[in-house]
Amino acid sequence: MLTDWEYALRDWHTYVDAAWLTLRLSLEAFALACALGMLGAAARRSRHLVLRAPAAVYVEVIRNTPVLLQMFVAYFALPSAGLRLSPVQAGVLALGLNVGAYLTEIFRAGIQAVPGGQREAARVLALGQSRTFVHVVLPQALRNVYPAVVNQLVQIILGSSLLSAISVPELTGTAMVINSRTLLTVQVFGIAAVCYLIMTNLVVFVAGLVGRVAFKPPLRPAAVRPKPLDAVRRLLPVLPRRKEA
C-alpha cells in the first residue's frame, strides 16, 4: 500500500503544475466575475428599464442553468457564431459569467444594506453621486459582503473541476489522466483532494489577512446595552427617603 502512494507521488510536479493552472484560471474568472457583478448590481439598481431588464435577464438565465451547460455553450456553441476560444478561455468565460450573476445579487444586497442616512449626510456635505458611491457607499457595501465574496472565490476554485469536461488540464483533469495511466484511483484522487484543501484554505487565509488590512472597524459602534442596575440608580433620587425614627 505504501509503495502505491510512493508511485503515485512520482508525478508530484504534474500535480503542482495543474494546481497552479487551477488557481490562475480561478483568479482570472473571479476578476471577470467581480467586474460583471459590480456592473450588474449598478444596472439592477438603475432607474432606467433599458439597464435593469438586461441585467435581470442575465441573472435569471445564468442562475437557473447548469454551469456545465454554460461551459459547453462557451466552448462548442460560440465557434459557430464566429468566436473561437481555447479551452482555458472558454472555461474562464463560463466561470466568470456564472459567478458574476451571483455576485450581482450579493453586491446589490450589500449596497442596499448601507443606511440611507449615509447618503443624506453625503448630500449635506455637497458630495456628488459618484463621490458618494465611491467614498461612502462602496466601502461599507464591500465590508458587508466580503465574506460572501470570498466564498464565491472558493466556489470558483472547486467549480473549476468541471473544466475537465472541455479538456482543460486543471487539477481534476490531470488526476483523471494520471489515474488512467496508473490505475491508482484512491491514491491519485486522494492527492488531488489534498491539493484542493490546501488551495482553498490558503485562499481563505490570505483573504482573511486582506480583510483585516483593508477594512476598518464598523463606522456605527455597537449599541451599548445598559446594565440592569443603571435604571435603578437613575431612579434613586426620585424615590422618597425613609424617615429616621
Coordinates of N, CA and C in Angstrom, one line a residue:
M1 N 0.8 -1.2 0.0 CA 0.0 0.0 0.0 C 0.9 1.3 0.0
L2 N 1.9 1.3 0.8 CA 2.8 2.4 0.9 C 3.5 2.6 -0.5
T3 N 3.9 1.5 -1.1 CA 4.5 1.5 -2.4 C 3.6 2.2 -3.5
D4 N 2.3 2.0 -3.4 CA 1.4 2.6 -4.3 C 1.4 4.1 -4.1
W5 N 1.4 4.6 -2.9 CA 1.5 6.0 -2.6 C 2.8 6.6 -3.2
E6 N 3.9 5.9 -2.9 CA 5.1 6.4 -3.5 C 5.1 6.5 -5.0
Y7 N 4.5 5.5 -5.6 CA 4.4 5.5 -7.1 C 3.5 6.6 -7.6
A8 N 2.4 6.9 -6.8 CA 1.5 8.0 -7.2 C 2.2 9.3 -7.1
L9 N 3.0 9.5 -6.0 CA 3.7 10.8 -5.8 C 4.8 11.1 -6.7
R10 N 5.2 10.1 -7.6 CA 6.2 10.4 -8.5 C 5.8 11.5 -9.5
D11 N 4.5 11.7 -9.7 CA 4.1 12.8 -10.6 C 3.7 14.1 -9.8
W12 N 4.4 14.3 -8.7 CA 4.1 15.5 -7.8 C 4.2 16.8 -8.6
H13 N 5.2 16.9 -9.5 CA 5.4 18.1 -10.2 C 4.2 18.3 -11.2
T14 N 3.6 17.3 -11.7 CA 2.4 17.4 -12.5 C 1.2 17.9 -11.7
Y15 N 1.1 17.4 -10.5 CA 0.0 17.9 -9.6 C 0.2 19.4 -9.3
V16 N 1.5 19.8 -9.1 CA 1.7 21.2 -8.8 C 1.4 22.1 -10.0
D17 N 1.8 21.7 -11.2 CA 1.5 22.5 -12.4 C 0.0 22.6 -12.6
A18 N -0.7 21.5 -12.4 CA -2.2 21.5 -12.6 C -2.8 22.4 -11.5
A19 N -2.3 22.3 -10.3 CA -2.9 23.1 -9.2 C -2.7 24.6 -9.5
W20 N -1.5 24.9 -10.0 CA -1.2 26.3 -10.3 C -2.1 26.8 -11.5
L21 N -2.3 26.0 -12.5 CA -3.3 26.4 -13.5 C -4.7 26.5 -13.0
T22 N -5.1 25.7 -12.1 CA -6.4 25.8 -11.5 C -6.5 27.1 -10.7
L23 N -5.5 27.5 -9.9 CA -5.6 28.7 -9.2 C -5.5 29.9 -10.1
R24 N -4.7 29.9 -11.1 CA -4.6 31.0 -12.1 C -5.9 31.3 -12.8
L25 N -6.5 30.2 -13.4 CA -7.7 30.5 -14.1 C -8.9 30.8 -13.2
S26 N -8.8 30.3 -11.9 CA -9.9 30.7 -11.0 C -9.8 32.2 -10.6
L27 N -8.6 32.7 -10.4 CA -8.4 34.1 -10.2 C -8.8 35.0 -11.3
E28 N -8.5 34.5 -12.6 CA -8.9 35.3 -13.7 C -10.5 35.3 -13.9
A29 N -11.1 34.1 -13.6 CA -12.6 34.1 -13.7 C -13.2 34.9 -12.5
F30 N -12.5 34.9 -11.4 CA -13.0 35.7 -10.3 C -12.9 37.2 -10.6
A31 N -11.9 37.7 -11.2 CA -11.8 39.1 -11.6 C -12.9 39.5 -12.6
L32 N -13.1 38.6 -13.6 CA -14.2 38.8 -14.5 C -15.5 38.8 -13.8
A33 N -15.7 37.9 -12.8 CA -17.0 37.9 -12.1 C -17.2 39.1 -11.3
C34 N -16.2 39.6 -10.6 CA -16.3 40.8 -9.8 C -16.7 42.0 -10.7
A35 N -16.1 42.1 -11.9 CA -16.4 43.2 -12.8 C -17.9 43.1 -13.2
L36 N -18.3 41.9 -13.6 CA -19.7 41.7 -14.0 C -20.6 41.9 -12.9
G37 N -20.2 41.5 -11.7 CA -21.1 41.7 -10.5 C -21.3 43.2 -10.2
M38 N -20.3 44.0 -10.2 CA -20.4 45.4 -10.0 C -21.3 46.1 -11.0
L39 N -21.0 45.8 -12.3 CA -21.8 46.3 -13.4 C -23.3 45.9 -13.3
G40 N -23.5 44.6 -13.0 CA -24.8 44.1 -12.9 C -25.6 44.7 -11.7
A41 N -24.9 44.9 -10.6 CA -25.5 45.5 -9.4 C -25.9 46.9 -9.7
A42 N -25.1 47.7 -10.4 CA -25.4 49.0 -10.7 C -26.6 49.1 -11.7
A43 N -26.6 48.1 -12.6 CA -27.7 48.1 -13.6 C -29.0 47.7 -12.9
R44 N -28.9 46.7 -12.0 CA -30.2 46.3 -11.3 C -30.8 47.5 -10.5
R45 N -29.9 48.4 -10.0 CA -30.4 49.5 -9.2 C -30.7 50.8 -10.0
S46 N -30.5 50.7 -11.3 CA -30.7 51.8 -12.1 C -32.2 52.2 -12.3
R47 N -32.5 53.4 -12.5 CA -33.9 53.9 -12.7 C -34.3 53.6 -14.1
H48 N -33.4 53.3 -15.0 CA -33.8 53.1 -16.4 C -34.1 51.6 -16.7
L49 N -35.2 51.3 -17.3 CA -35.6 49.9 -17.6 C -34.6 49.3 -18.6
V50 N -34.0 50.2 -19.5 CA -33.1 49.6 -20.5 C -31.9 49.0 -19.9
L51 N -31.5 49.4 -18.7 CA -30.4 48.8 -18.0 C -30.9 47.7 -17.0
R52 N -32.0 47.9 -16.4 CA -32.5 46.9 -15.4 C -32.9 45.6 -16.1
A53 N -33.6 45.7 -17.2 CA -34.1 44.5 -17.8 C -33.0 43.5 -18.3
P54 N -31.9 44.0 -19.0 CA -30.9 43.0 -19.4 C -30.2 42.4 -18.2
A55 N -29.9 43.2 -17.2 CA -29.3 42.7 -16.0 C -30.1 41.6 -15.3
A56 N -31.4 41.9 -15.3 CA -32.3 40.9 -14.6 C -32.3 39.6 -15.5
V57 N -32.4 39.7 -16.8 CA -32.4 38.5 -17.6 C -31.1 37.8 -17.5
Y58 N -30.0 38.5 -17.4 CA -28.7 37.8 -17.3 C -28.6 37.0 -16.0
V59 N -29.1 37.6 -14.9 CA -29.0 37.0 -13.6 C -29.9 35.7 -13.6
E60 N -31.1 35.8 -14.1 CA -32.1 34.7 -14.1 C -31.6 33.6 -15.0
V61 N -31.1 33.9 -16.2 CA -30.7 32.9 -17.1 C -29.5 32.1 -16.5
I62 N -28.5 32.8 -16.0 CA -27.3 32.2 -15.6 C -27.5 31.4 -14.3
R63 N -28.3 31.9 -13.4 CA -28.5 31.3 -12.1 C -29.4 30.1 -12.2
N64 N -30.2 30.0 -13.3 CA -31.1 28.9 -13.5 C -30.7 27.9 -14.6
T65 N -29.5 27.9 -15.0 CA -29.0 26.9 -15.9 C -27.7 26.3 -15.3
P66 N -27.4 25.0 -15.6 CA -26.2 24.4 -15.1 C -24.9 25.1 -15.6
V67 N -23.9 25.2 -14.7 CA -22.7 25.8 -15.1 C -21.9 24.9 -16.2
L68 N -22.1 23.6 -16.1 CA -21.5 22.7 -17.1 C -22.1 23.0 -18.5
L69 N -23.4 23.2 -18.5 CA -24.0 23.6 -19.8 C -23.5 24.9 -20.3
Q70 N -23.2 25.8 -19.5 CA -22.7 27.1 -19.9 C -21.3 26.9 -20.4
M71 N -20.5 26.0 -19.9 CA -19.2 25.7 -20.4 C -19.2 25.1 -21.8
F72 N -20.2 24.2 -22.0 CA -20.4 23.6 -23.3 C -20.8 24.7 -24.3
V73 N -21.6 25.6 -23.9 CA -22.0 26.7 -24.9 C -20.8 27.5 -25.2
A74 N -20.0 27.9 -24.2 CA -18.8 28.8 -24.4 C -17.8 28.1 -25.3
Y75 N -17.7 26.7 -25.2 CA -16.6 26.1 -25.9 C -17.1 25.5 -27.3
F76 N -18.3 25.0 -27.3 CA -18.8 24.3 -28.5 C -19.7 25.2 -29.4
A77 N -20.5 26.0 -28.7 CA -21.5 26.8 -29.5 C -21.0 28.1 -30.0
L78 N -20.1 28.8 -29.2 CA -19.6 30.1 -29.7 C -18.8 30.0 -31.0
P79 N -18.1 28.9 -31.3 CA -17.4 28.9 -32.5 C -18.3 28.9 -33.7
S80 N -19.5 28.4 -33.6 CA -20.5 28.5 -34.7 C -20.9 29.9 -35.0
A81 N -20.7 30.8 -33.9 CA -21.1 32.2 -34.1 C -19.8 33.0 -34.5
G82 N -18.7 32.4 -34.8 CA -17.5 33.0 -35.2 C -16.6 33.4 -34.1
L83 N -16.8 33.0 -32.9 CA -16.0 33.3 -31.7 C -15.3 32.0 -31.3
R84 N -14.1 31.8 -31.6 CA -13.3 30.6 -31.2 C -12.5 30.9 -30.0
L85 N -12.7 30.1 -29.0 CA -11.9 30.2 -27.8 C -11.2 28.9 -27.4
S86 N -10.0 29.1 -26.8 CA -9.3 27.9 -26.3 C -10.1 27.3 -25.1
P87 N -9.8 26.1 -24.7 CA -10.5 25.5 -23.6 C -10.3 26.4 -22.3
V88 N -9.1 26.9 -22.1 CA -8.9 27.7 -20.9 C -9.7 29.0 -21.0
Q89 N -9.7 29.7 -22.2 CA -10.5 30.9 -22.3 C -12.0 30.6 -22.2
A90 N -12.5 29.5 -22.7 CA -13.9 29.2 -22.6 C -14.2 28.9 -21.1
G91 N -13.3 28.2 -20.4 CA -13.6 27.9 -19.0 C -13.6 29.2 -18.2
V92 N -12.7 30.1 -18.4 CA -12.7 31.3 -17.6 C -13.9 32.2 -17.9
L93 N -14.3 32.2 -19.2 CA -15.5 33.0 -19.5 C -16.8 32.4 -18.9
A94 N -16.9 31.0 -18.9 CA -18.1 30.4 -18.3 C -18.1 30.6 -16.8
L95 N -17.0 30.4 -16.2 CA -17.0 30.5 -14.7 C -17.2 32.0 -14.3
G96 N -16.6 32.9 -15.1 CA -16.8 34.3 -14.7 C -18.2 34.8 -14.9
L97 N -18.9 34.3 -16.0 CA -20.3 34.7 -16.2 C -21.2 34.0 -15.2
N98 N -20.9 32.8 -14.8 CA -21.7 32.1 -13.8 C -21.6 32.8 -12.4
V99 N -20.4 33.0 -11.9 CA -20.3 33.6 -10.6 C -20.6 35.1 -10.6
G100 N -20.5 35.7 -11.8 CA -20.8 37.1 -11.9 C -22.3 37.4 -11.6
A101 N -23.2 36.4 -12.0 CA -24.6 36.5 -11.7 C -24.9 36.5 -10.2
Y102 N -24.2 35.6 -9.5 CA -24.4 35.6 -8.1 C -23.8 36.8 -7.4
L103 N -22.6 37.3 -7.9 CA -22.1 38.5 -7.3 C -22.9 39.7 -7.5
T104 N -23.7 39.7 -8.6 CA -24.6 40.8 -8.9 C -25.6 41.0 -7.8
E105 N -26.2 39.9 -7.3 CA -27.1 39.9 -6.3 C -26.4 40.2 -4.9
I106 N -25.2 39.7 -4.7 CA -24.5 39.9 -3.5 C -24.2 41.4 -3.3
F107 N -23.6 42.0 -4.4 CA -23.3 43.4 -4.4 C -24.5 44.3 -4.2
R108 N -25.6 43.9 -4.9 CA -26.8 44.7 -4.8 C -27.3 44.7 -3.4
A109 N -27.3 43.5 -2.7 CA -27.7 43.4 -1.4 C -26.8 44.2 -0.4
G110 N -25.5 44.2 -0.7 CA -24.6 44.9 0.1 C -24.8 46.4 0.0
I111 N -25.1 46.9 -1.2 CA -25.4 48.3 -1.4 C -26.7 48.7 -0.7
Q112 N -27.7 47.9 -0.8 CA -29.0 48.2 -0.2 C -28.9 48.2 1.3
A113 N -27.9 47.4 1.9 CA -27.8 47.4 3.3 C -27.2 48.6 3.9
V114 N -26.6 49.5 3.1 CA -26.0 50.7 3.6 C -27.1 51.7 4.0
P115 N -27.2 52.2 5.2 CA -28.3 53.0 5.6 C -28.4 54.3 4.7
G116 N -29.7 54.6 4.5 CA -29.9 55.8 3.7 C -29.4 57.1 4.3
G117 N -29.3 57.1 5.6 CA -28.7 58.3 6.2 C -27.3 58.6 5.8
Q118 N -26.6 57.6 5.4 CA -25.2 57.8 4.9 C -25.2 58.7 3.6
R119 N -26.1 58.4 2.8 CA -26.3 59.1 1.5 C -26.7 60.5 1.8
E120 N -27.7 60.7 2.7 CA -28.2 62.0 3.0 C -27.1 62.9 3.7
A121 N -26.3 62.3 4.5 CA -25.2 63.0 5.1 C -24.2 63.4 4.0
A122 N -24.0 62.6 3.0 CA -23.1 62.9 1.9 C -23.6 64.1 1.1
R123 N -24.9 64.1 0.9 CA -25.5 65.3 0.2 C -25.4 66.6 1.0
V124 N -25.5 66.5 2.3 CA -25.3 67.7 3.1 C -23.9 68.2 3.0
L125 N -22.9 67.3 2.8 CA -21.5 67.7 2.7 C -21.2 68.1 1.2
A126 N -22.2 68.2 0.4 CA -22.1 68.6 -1.0 C -21.3 67.6 -1.8
L127 N -21.4 66.3 -1.5 CA -20.7 65.3 -2.3 C -21.6 64.9 -3.5
G128 N -21.0 64.7 -4.7 CA -21.8 64.3 -5.8 C -22.1 62.8 -5.7
Q129 N -22.9 62.3 -6.7 CA -23.4 60.9 -6.6 C -22.2 60.0 -6.8
S130 N -21.3 60.3 -7.7 CA -20.2 59.4 -7.9 C -19.2 59.3 -6.7
R131 N -18.9 60.5 -6.1 CA -18.1 60.5 -4.9 C -18.8 59.9 -3.7
T132 N -20.0 60.1 -3.6 CA -20.8 59.4 -2.5 C -20.7 57.9 -2.7
F133 N -20.9 57.4 -3.9 CA -20.8 56.0 -4.1 C -19.4 55.4 -3.8
V134 N -18.4 56.1 -4.3 CA -17.0 55.6 -4.2 C -16.5 55.7 -2.8
H135 N -16.8 56.8 -2.1 CA -16.1 57.1 -0.8 C -17.0 56.7 0.4
V136 N -18.3 56.6 0.2 CA -19.2 56.4 1.3 C -19.9 55.0 1.2
V137 N -20.6 54.8 0.1 CA -21.4 53.6 -0.1 C -20.6 52.4 -0.3
L138 N -19.7 52.4 -1.3 CA -18.9 51.2 -1.7 C -18.1 50.6 -0.6
P139 N -17.3 51.4 0.2 CA -16.5 50.8 1.3 C -17.4 50.0 2.3
Q140 N -18.5 50.6 2.6 CA -19.4 49.9 3.6 C -20.0 48.7 2.9
A141 N -20.4 48.8 1.7 CA -21.0 47.6 1.0 C -20.0 46.5 0.9
L142 N -18.8 46.8 0.5 CA -17.8 45.8 0.4 C -17.5 45.1 1.7
R143 N -17.5 45.9 2.8 CA -17.3 45.3 4.1 C -18.4 44.3 4.4
N144 N -19.6 44.7 4.0 CA -20.8 43.9 4.4 C -20.7 42.5 3.6
V145 N -20.3 42.6 2.4 CA -20.4 41.4 1.5 C -19.1 40.6 1.4
Y146 N -18.0 41.1 2.1 CA -16.7 40.5 1.9 C -16.7 39.0 2.1
P147 N -17.3 38.5 3.2 CA -17.2 37.0 3.4 C -18.0 36.3 2.3
A148 N -19.1 36.8 1.8 CA -19.8 36.1 0.8 C -19.0 36.1 -0.5
V149 N -18.3 37.2 -0.8 CA -17.4 37.3 -2.0 C -16.3 36.3 -1.9
V150 N -15.7 36.2 -0.8 CA -14.6 35.2 -0.6 C -15.1 33.8 -0.8
N151 N -16.3 33.5 -0.3 CA -17.0 32.2 -0.5 C -17.2 31.9 -2.0
Q152 N -17.5 32.9 -2.8 CA -17.7 32.7 -4.2 C -16.3 32.4 -4.9
L153 N -15.3 33.0 -4.4 CA -13.9 32.6 -4.9 C -13.6 31.2 -4.7
V154 N -13.9 30.7 -3.5 CA -13.7 29.3 -3.1 C -14.6 28.4 -4.0
Q155 N -15.8 28.8 -4.3 CA -16.7 28.1 -5.2 C -16.1 28.0 -6.6
I156 N -15.5 29.1 -7.1 CA -14.9 29.1 -8.4 C -13.8 28.0 -8.4
I157 N -12.9 28.0 -7.4 CA -11.8 27.0 -7.4 C -12.4 25.6 -7.4
L158 N -13.4 25.3 -6.6 CA -14.0 24.0 -6.7 C -14.7 23.7 -8.0
G159 N -15.4 24.7 -8.5 CA -16.2 24.5 -9.7 C -15.3 24.4 -11.0
S160 N -14.0 24.8 -10.8 CA -13.1 24.6 -12.0 C -12.8 23.2 -12.3
S161 N -13.2 22.3 -11.4 CA -13.0 20.8 -11.7 C -13.9 20.4 -12.9
L162 N -15.0 21.1 -13.1 CA -15.8 20.8 -14.3 C -15.2 21.1 -15.6
L163 N -14.1 21.9 -15.6 CA -13.4 22.3 -16.8 C -12.8 21.0 -17.5
S164 N -12.6 20.0 -16.7 CA -12.0 18.8 -17.3 C -12.9 18.2 -18.4
A165 N -14.2 18.6 -18.4 CA -15.1 18.1 -19.4 C -14.9 18.7 -20.8
I166 N -14.1 19.9 -20.8 CA -13.8 20.5 -22.1 C -12.3 20.5 -22.3
S167 N -11.6 19.4 -21.7 CA -10.2 19.1 -21.9 C -9.3 20.2 -21.3
V168 N -9.6 20.9 -20.3 CA -8.7 21.8 -19.6 C -7.8 21.0 -18.7
P169 N -6.5 21.1 -18.8 CA -5.6 20.3 -17.9 C -5.5 20.8 -16.5
E170 N -6.6 21.1 -15.8 CA -6.6 21.6 -14.5 C -6.4 20.4 -13.5
L171 N -6.6 20.6 -12.2 CA -6.2 19.5 -11.3 C -7.0 18.3 -11.4
T172 N -8.3 18.4 -11.6 CA -9.2 17.2 -11.7 C -8.9 16.5 -13.0
G173 N -8.8 17.2 -14.1 CA -8.5 16.6 -15.4 C -7.1 15.9 -15.4
T174 N -6.1 16.5 -14.8 CA -4.8 15.9 -14.7 C -4.9 14.7 -13.9
A175 N -5.7 14.7 -12.8 CA -5.8 13.5 -11.9 C -6.5 12.4 -12.7
M176 N -7.4 12.7 -13.6 CA -8.1 11.6 -14.3 C -7.1 11.0 -15.3
V177 N -6.2 11.8 -15.9 CA -5.2 11.3 -16.9 C -4.2 10.4 -16.1
I178 N -3.8 10.9 -15.0 CA -2.8 10.0 -14.2 C -3.5 8.7 -13.7
N179 N -4.7 8.8 -13.3 CA -5.4 7.6 -12.9 C -5.6 6.6 -14.0
S180 N -5.8 7.1 -15.2 CA -6.0 6.2 -16.4 C -4.7 5.5 -16.7
R181 N -3.6 6.1 -16.3 CA -2.2 5.5 -16.6 C -1.8 4.6 -15.5
T182 N -2.1 5.0 -14.2 CA -1.6 4.2 -13.1 C -2.6 3.3 -12.5
L183 N -3.9 3.6 -12.7 CA -5.0 2.8 -12.1 C -4.9 2.8 -10.5
L184 N -4.3 3.9 -10.0 CA -4.3 4.0 -8.5 C -5.3 5.1 -8.1
T185 N -6.6 4.7 -8.2 CA -7.7 5.6 -8.0 C -7.7 6.3 -6.7
V186 N -7.5 5.5 -5.6 CA -7.6 6.1 -4.3 C -6.4 7.1 -4.1
Q187 N -5.2 6.7 -4.5 CA -4.1 7.5 -4.3 C -4.1 8.8 -5.1
V188 N -4.4 8.6 -6.4 CA -4.4 9.8 -7.3 C -5.4 10.8 -6.9
F189 N -6.7 10.4 -6.7 CA -7.7 11.4 -6.3 C -7.6 11.8 -4.9
G190 N -6.9 11.0 -4.0 CA -6.6 11.5 -2.7 C -5.6 12.6 -2.7
I191 N -4.6 12.5 -3.5 CA -3.6 13.6 -3.7 C -4.3 14.9 -4.2
A192 N -5.2 14.7 -5.2 CA -5.9 15.8 -5.8 C -6.8 16.5 -4.7
A193 N -7.5 15.7 -3.9 CA -8.3 16.3 -2.8 C -7.5 17.1 -1.8
V194 N -6.3 16.6 -1.5 CA -5.4 17.3 -0.6 C -5.0 18.6 -1.2
C195 N -4.7 18.6 -2.5 CA -4.3 19.8 -3.2 C -5.5 20.9 -3.2
Y196 N -6.7 20.4 -3.4 CA -7.8 21.3 -3.3 C -8.0 21.9 -1.9
L197 N -7.8 21.1 -0.9 CA -7.9 21.5 0.5 C -6.8 22.6 0.8
I198 N -5.6 22.4 0.3 CA -4.5 23.3 0.5 C -4.8 24.6 -0.2
M199 N -5.3 24.6 -1.4 CA -5.6 25.8 -2.2 C -6.7 26.6 -1.5
T200 N -7.8 26.0 -1.2 CA -8.9 26.7 -0.6 C -8.6 27.3 0.7
N201 N -8.0 26.5 1.6 CA -7.6 27.0 2.9 C -6.6 28.2 2.8
L202 N -5.7 28.1 1.8 CA -4.7 29.1 1.6 C -5.4 30.4 1.1
V203 N -6.4 30.3 0.2 CA -7.1 31.4 -0.3 C -7.9 32.1 0.9
V204 N -8.6 31.3 1.7 CA -9.3 31.8 2.8 C -8.4 32.5 3.8
F205 N -7.2 32.0 4.1 CA -6.3 32.6 5.0 C -5.8 33.9 4.5
V206 N -5.4 33.9 3.2 CA -4.9 35.2 2.6 C -6.1 36.2 2.6
A207 N -7.3 35.8 2.2 CA -8.4 36.7 2.2 C -8.7 37.3 3.6
G208 N -8.5 36.5 4.6 CA -8.7 37.0 6.0 C -7.7 38.0 6.3
L209 N -6.4 37.9 5.9 CA -5.4 38.9 6.1 C -5.7 40.2 5.4
V210 N -6.2 40.0 4.1 CA -6.5 41.2 3.3 C -7.7 41.9 4.0
G211 N -8.7 41.2 4.5 CA -9.8 41.8 5.1 C -9.4 42.6 6.4
R212 N -8.5 42.1 7.1 CA -8.1 42.8 8.3 C -7.3 44.1 8.0
V213 N -6.6 44.1 6.9 CA -5.9 45.3 6.5 C -6.8 46.3 5.8
A214 N -7.6 45.8 4.9 CA -8.4 46.7 4.0 C -9.6 47.3 4.7
F215 N -10.2 46.7 5.7 CA -11.4 47.2 6.3 C -11.2 47.6 7.7
K216 N -11.6 48.8 8.0 CA -11.5 49.4 9.3 C -12.7 48.9 10.1
P217 N -12.7 49.1 11.5 CA -13.9 48.7 12.3 C -15.1 49.4 11.8
P218 N -16.3 48.8 12.1 CA -17.6 49.3 11.6 C -17.7 50.8 12.0
L219 N -18.3 51.6 11.1 CA -18.5 53.0 11.3 C -19.5 53.3 12.4
R220 N -20.5 52.4 12.5 CA -21.5 52.6 13.5 C -21.1 51.7 14.7
P221 N -20.8 52.3 15.9 CA -20.4 51.5 17.0 C -21.6 50.7 17.5
A222 N -21.3 49.5 18.0 CA -22.4 48.7 18.5 C -23.1 49.3 19.7
A223 N -24.4 49.2 19.8 CA -25.2 49.8 20.9 C -24.7 49.2 22.2
V224 N -24.5 50.1 23.1 CA -24.1 49.6 24.5 C -25.3 49.3 25.3
R225 N -25.4 48.1 25.7 CA -26.5 47.6 26.5 C -26.4 48.1 27.9
P226 N -27.4 48.8 28.5 CA -27.3 49.3 29.8 C -27.3 48.1 30.8
K227 N -26.6 48.3 31.9 CA -26.6 47.3 32.9 C -27.9 47.3 33.7
P228 N -28.3 46.2 34.2 CA -29.6 46.1 34.9 C -29.7 47.1 36.0
L229 N -28.7 47.5 36.7 CA -28.7 48.4 37.9 C -28.7 49.9 37.5
D230 N -28.4 50.1 36.2 CA -28.3 51.5 35.8 C -29.6 52.2 35.9
A231 N -30.7 51.6 35.4 CA -32.0 52.2 35.5 C -32.4 52.4 37.0
V232 N -32.0 51.5 37.9 CA -32.4 51.6 39.3 C -31.6 52.8 39.9
R233 N -30.4 53.0 39.5 CA -29.6 54.1 40.1 C -30.2 55.5 39.6
R234 N -30.7 55.5 38.3 CA -31.3 56.7 37.9 C -32.5 57.1 38.6
L235 N -33.2 56.1 39.1 CA -34.5 56.3 39.8 C -34.3 56.6 41.3
L236 N -33.1 56.4 41.8 CA -32.9 56.6 43.3 C -33.1 58.0 43.8
P237 N -32.7 59.0 43.1 CA -33.0 60.4 43.6 C -34.5 60.7 43.6
V238 N -35.3 60.0 42.8 CA -36.7 60.2 42.8 C -37.5 59.5 43.9
L239 N -37.0 58.4 44.3 CA -37.6 57.6 45.4 C -37.6 58.3 46.7
P240 N -38.7 58.3 47.4 CA -38.7 59.0 48.7 C -37.8 58.3 49.7
R241 N -37.2 59.1 50.5 CA -36.3 58.5 51.5 C -37.1 58.1 52.8
R242 N -36.6 57.1 53.4 CA -37.3 56.6 54.6 C -36.9 57.5 55.8
K243 N -38.0 57.9 56.5 CA -37.7 58.8 57.6 C -37.1 58.1 58.8
E244 N -36.1 58.7 59.4 CA -35.5 58.1 60.5 C -36.3 58.3 61.8
A245 N -36.3 57.3 62.6 CA -37.1 57.4 63.8 C -36.5 58.4 64.8

